[in-house]
Short mmCIF file of N, CA and C in Angstrom, two decimals:
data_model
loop_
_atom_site.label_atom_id
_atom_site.label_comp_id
_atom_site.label_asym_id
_atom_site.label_seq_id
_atom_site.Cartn_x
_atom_site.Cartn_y
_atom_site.Cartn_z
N UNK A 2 -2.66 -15.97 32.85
CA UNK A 2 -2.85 -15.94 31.42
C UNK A 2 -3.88 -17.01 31.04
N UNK A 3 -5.00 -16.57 30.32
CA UNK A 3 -6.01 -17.67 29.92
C UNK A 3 -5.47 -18.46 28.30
N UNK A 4 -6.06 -19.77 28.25
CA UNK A 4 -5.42 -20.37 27.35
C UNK A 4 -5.91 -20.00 26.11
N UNK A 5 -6.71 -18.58 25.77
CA UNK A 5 -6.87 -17.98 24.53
C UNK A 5 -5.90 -17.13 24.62
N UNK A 6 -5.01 -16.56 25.82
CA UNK A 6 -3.89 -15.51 25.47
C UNK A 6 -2.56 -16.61 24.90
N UNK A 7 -2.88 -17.84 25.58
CA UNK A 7 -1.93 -18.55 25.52
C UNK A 7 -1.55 -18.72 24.06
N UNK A 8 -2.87 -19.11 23.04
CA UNK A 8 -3.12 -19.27 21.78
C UNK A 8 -2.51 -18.33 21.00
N UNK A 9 -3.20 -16.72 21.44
CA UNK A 9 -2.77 -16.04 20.72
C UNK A 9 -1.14 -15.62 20.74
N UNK A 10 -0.31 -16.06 21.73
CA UNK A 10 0.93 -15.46 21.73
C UNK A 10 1.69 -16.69 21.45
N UNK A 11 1.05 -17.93 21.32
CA UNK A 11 2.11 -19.38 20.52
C UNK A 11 1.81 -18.87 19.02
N UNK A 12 0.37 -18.17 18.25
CA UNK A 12 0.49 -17.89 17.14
C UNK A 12 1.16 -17.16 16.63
N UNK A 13 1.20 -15.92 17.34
CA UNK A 13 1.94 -14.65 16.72
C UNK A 13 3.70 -14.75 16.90
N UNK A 14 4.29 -15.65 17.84
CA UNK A 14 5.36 -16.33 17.88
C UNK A 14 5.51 -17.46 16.38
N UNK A 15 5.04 -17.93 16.22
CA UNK A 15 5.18 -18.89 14.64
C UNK A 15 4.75 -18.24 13.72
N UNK A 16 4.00 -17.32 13.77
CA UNK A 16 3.74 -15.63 12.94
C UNK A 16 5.35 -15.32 12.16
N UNK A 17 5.82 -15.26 13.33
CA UNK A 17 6.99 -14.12 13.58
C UNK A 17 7.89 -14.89 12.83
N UNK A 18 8.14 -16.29 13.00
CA UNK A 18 8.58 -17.15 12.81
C UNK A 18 8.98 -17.58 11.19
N UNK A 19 7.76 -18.10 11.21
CA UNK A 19 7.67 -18.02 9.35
C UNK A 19 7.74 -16.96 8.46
N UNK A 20 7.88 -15.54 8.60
CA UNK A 20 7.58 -14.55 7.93
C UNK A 20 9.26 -14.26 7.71
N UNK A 21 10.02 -14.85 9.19
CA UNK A 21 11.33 -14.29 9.06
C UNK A 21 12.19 -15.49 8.18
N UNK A 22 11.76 -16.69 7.92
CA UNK A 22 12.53 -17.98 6.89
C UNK A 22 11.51 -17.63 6.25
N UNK A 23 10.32 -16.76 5.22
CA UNK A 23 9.70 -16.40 4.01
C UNK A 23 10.31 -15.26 3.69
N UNK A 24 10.65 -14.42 4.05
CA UNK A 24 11.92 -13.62 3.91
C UNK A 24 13.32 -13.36 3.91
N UNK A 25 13.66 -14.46 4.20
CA UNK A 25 15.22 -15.33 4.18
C UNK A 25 15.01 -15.65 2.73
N UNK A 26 14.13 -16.41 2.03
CA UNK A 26 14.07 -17.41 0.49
C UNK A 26 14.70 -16.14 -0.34
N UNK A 27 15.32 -16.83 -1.17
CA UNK A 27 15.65 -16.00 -2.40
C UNK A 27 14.86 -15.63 -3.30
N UNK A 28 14.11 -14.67 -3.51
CA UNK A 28 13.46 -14.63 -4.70
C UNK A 28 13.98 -15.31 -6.30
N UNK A 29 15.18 -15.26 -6.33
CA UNK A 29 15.37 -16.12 -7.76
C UNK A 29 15.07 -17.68 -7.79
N UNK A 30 14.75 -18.01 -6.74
CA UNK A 30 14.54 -19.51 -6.46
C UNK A 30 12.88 -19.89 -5.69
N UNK A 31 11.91 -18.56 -6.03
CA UNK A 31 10.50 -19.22 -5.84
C UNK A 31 9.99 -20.55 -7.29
N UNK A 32 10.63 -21.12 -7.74
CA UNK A 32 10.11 -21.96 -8.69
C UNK A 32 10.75 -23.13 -8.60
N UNK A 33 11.71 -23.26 -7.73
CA UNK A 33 12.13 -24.42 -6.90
C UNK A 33 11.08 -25.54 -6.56
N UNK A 34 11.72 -26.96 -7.26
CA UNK A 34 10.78 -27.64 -6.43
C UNK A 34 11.73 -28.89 -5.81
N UNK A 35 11.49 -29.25 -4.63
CA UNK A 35 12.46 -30.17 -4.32
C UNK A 35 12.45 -31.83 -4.96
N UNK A 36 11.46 -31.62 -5.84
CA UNK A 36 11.18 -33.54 -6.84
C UNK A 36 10.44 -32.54 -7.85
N UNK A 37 9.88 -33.31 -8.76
CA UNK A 37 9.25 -32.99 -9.83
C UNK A 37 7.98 -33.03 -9.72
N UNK A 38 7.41 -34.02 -8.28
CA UNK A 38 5.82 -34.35 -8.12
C UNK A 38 5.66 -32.72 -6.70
N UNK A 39 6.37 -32.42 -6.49
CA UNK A 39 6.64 -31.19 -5.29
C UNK A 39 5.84 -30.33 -5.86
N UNK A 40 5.44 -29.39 -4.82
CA UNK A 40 5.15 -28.28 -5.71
C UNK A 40 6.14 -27.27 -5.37
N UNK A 41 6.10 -25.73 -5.72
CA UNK A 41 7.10 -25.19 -5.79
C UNK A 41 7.39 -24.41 -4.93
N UNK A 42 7.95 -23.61 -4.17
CA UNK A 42 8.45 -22.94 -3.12
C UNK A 42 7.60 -21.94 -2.90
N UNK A 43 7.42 -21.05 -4.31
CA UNK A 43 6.15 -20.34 -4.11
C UNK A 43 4.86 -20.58 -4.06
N UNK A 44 4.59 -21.76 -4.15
CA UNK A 44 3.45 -22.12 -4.43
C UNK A 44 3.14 -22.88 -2.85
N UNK A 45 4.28 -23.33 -2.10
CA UNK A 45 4.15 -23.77 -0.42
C UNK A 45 4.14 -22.56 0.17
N UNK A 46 5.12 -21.54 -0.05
CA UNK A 46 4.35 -19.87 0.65
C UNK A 46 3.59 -19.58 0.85
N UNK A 47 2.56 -19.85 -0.12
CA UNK A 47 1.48 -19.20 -0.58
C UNK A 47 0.14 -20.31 0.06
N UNK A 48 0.74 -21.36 0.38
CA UNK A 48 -0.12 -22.09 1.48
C UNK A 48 -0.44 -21.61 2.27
N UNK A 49 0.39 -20.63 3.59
CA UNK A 49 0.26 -20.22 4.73
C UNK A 49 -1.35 -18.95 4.73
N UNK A 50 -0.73 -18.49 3.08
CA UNK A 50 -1.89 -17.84 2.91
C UNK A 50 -3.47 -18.08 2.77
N UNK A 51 -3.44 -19.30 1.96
CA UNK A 51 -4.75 -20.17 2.18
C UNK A 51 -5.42 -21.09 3.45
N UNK A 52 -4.46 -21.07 4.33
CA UNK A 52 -4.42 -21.78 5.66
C UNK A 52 -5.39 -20.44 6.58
N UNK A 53 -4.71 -19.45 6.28
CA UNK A 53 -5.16 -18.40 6.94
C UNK A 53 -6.73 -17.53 6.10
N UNK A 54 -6.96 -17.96 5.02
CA UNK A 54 -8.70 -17.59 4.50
C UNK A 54 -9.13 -18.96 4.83
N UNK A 55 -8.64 -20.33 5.55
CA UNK A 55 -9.83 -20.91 6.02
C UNK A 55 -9.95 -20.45 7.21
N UNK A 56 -8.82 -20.05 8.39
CA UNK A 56 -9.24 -19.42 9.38
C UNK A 56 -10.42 -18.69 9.50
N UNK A 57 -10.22 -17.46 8.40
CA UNK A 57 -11.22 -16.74 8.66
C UNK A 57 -12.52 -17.02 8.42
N UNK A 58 -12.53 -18.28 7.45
CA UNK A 58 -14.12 -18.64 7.18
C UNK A 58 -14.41 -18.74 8.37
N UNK A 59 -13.63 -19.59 8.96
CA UNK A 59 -14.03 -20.64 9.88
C UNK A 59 -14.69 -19.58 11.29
N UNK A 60 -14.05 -18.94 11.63
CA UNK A 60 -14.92 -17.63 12.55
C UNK A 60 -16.03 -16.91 12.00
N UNK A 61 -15.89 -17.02 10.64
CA UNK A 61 -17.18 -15.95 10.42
C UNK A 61 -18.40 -17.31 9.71
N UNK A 62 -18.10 -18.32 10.29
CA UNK A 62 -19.26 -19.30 10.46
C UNK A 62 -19.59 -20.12 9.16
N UNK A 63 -18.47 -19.95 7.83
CA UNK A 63 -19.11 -20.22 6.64
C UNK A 63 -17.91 -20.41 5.99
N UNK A 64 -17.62 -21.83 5.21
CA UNK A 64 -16.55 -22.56 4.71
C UNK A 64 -17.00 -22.80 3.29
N UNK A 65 -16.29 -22.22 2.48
CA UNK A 65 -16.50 -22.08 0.86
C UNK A 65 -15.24 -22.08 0.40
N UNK A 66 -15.26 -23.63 -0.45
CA UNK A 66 -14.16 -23.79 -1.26
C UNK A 66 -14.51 -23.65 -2.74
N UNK A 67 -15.65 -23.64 -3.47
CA UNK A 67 -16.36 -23.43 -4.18
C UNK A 67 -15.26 -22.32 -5.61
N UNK A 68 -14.62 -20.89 -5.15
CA UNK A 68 -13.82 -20.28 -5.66
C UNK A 68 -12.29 -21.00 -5.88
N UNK A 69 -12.13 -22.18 -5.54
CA UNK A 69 -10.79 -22.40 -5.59
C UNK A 69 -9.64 -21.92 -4.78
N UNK A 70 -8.15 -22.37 -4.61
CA UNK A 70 -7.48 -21.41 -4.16
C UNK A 70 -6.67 -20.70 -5.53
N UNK A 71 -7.06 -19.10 -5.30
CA UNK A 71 -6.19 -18.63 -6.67
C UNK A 71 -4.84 -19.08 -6.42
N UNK A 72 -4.03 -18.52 -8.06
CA UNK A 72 -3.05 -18.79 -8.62
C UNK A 72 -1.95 -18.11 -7.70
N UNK A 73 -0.96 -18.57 -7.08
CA UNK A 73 0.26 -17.66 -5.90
C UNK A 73 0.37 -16.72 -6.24
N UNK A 74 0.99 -15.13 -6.24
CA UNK A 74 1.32 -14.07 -6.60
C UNK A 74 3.05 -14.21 -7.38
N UNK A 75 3.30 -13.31 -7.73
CA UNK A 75 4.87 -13.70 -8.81
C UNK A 75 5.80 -13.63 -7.59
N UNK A 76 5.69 -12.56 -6.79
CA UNK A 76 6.69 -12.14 -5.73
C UNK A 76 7.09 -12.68 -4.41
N UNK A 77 7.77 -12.90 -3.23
CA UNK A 77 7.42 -13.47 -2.11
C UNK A 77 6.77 -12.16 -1.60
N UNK A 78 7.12 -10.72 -1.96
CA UNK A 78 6.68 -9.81 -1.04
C UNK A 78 5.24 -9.35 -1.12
N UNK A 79 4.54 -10.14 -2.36
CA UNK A 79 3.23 -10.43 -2.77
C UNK A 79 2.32 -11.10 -1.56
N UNK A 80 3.71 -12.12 -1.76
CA UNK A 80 3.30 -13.68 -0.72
C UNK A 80 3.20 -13.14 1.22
N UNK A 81 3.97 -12.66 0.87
CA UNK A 81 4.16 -11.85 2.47
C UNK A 81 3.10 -10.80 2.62
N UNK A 82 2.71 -10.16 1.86
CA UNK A 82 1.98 -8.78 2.26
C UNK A 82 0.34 -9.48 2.36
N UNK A 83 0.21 -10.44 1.71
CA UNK A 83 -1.33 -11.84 1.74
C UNK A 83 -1.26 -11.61 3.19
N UNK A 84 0.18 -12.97 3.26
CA UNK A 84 -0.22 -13.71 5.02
C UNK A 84 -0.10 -12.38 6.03
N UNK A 85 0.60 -11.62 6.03
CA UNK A 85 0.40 -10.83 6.67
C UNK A 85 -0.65 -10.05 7.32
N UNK A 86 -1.63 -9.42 6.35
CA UNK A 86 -2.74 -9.08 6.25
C UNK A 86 -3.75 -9.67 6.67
N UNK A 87 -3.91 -10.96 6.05
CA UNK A 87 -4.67 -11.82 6.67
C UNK A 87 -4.74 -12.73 7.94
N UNK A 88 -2.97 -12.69 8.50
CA UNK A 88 -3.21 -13.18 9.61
C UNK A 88 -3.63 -12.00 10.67
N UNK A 89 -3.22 -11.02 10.46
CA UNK A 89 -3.37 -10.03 11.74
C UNK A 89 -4.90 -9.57 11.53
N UNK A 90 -5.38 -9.89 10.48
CA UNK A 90 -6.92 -9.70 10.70
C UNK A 90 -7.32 -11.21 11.55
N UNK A 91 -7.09 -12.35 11.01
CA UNK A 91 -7.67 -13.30 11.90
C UNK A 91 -7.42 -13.11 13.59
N UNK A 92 -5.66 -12.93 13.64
CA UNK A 92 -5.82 -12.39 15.11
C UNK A 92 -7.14 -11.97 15.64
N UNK A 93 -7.21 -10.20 15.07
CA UNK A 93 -8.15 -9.27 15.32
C UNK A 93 -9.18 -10.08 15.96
N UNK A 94 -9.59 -11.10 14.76
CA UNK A 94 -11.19 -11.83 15.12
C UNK A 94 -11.34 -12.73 16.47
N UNK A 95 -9.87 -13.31 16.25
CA UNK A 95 -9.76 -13.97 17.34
C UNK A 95 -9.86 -13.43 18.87
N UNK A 96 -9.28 -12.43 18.89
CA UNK A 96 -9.15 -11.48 20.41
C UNK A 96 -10.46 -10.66 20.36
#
């Protein structure tokens, strides 16, 4: 196994990982924040999603923060159907 298969199967393992405790959260409790300076549950979800559009800059050679990161979606299944999408495309790029 080369240490890009290695990569890709520690990712898609913490893939698997986070999608199954982002789907555990309660939806009545995305506005949770654990302090008042925190941000909110949906709004740390919705990190994984912005983690994963710098990925993809970052392969397709060009890093623009310039747009901001938009506003989280209302739903987790909003939040889920993002990272989802976007990670299995970065995969893609990656392999």
């Amino acid at each position: 196994m080369t240490e890009k298969d290695m990569f890709l199967q520690t990712w898609e393992h913490e893939y698997n990982t986070t999608v199954k405790v982002l789907k555990a959260f309660p939806d009545d409790k995305l506005d949770m924040k654990p302090a008042e300076k925190s941000k909110s549950a949906r709004d740390l979800a919705f990190t994984f999603v912005g983690e994963q559009a710098i990925v993809g800059m970052v392969k397709k050679g060009k890093i623009d923060f310039s747009g901001g990161m938009p506003a989280a979606p209302k739903t987790m299944a909003e939040i889920l159907g993002a990272y989802d999408a976007m990670t299995k495309a970065n995969m893609e790029l990656i392999k």
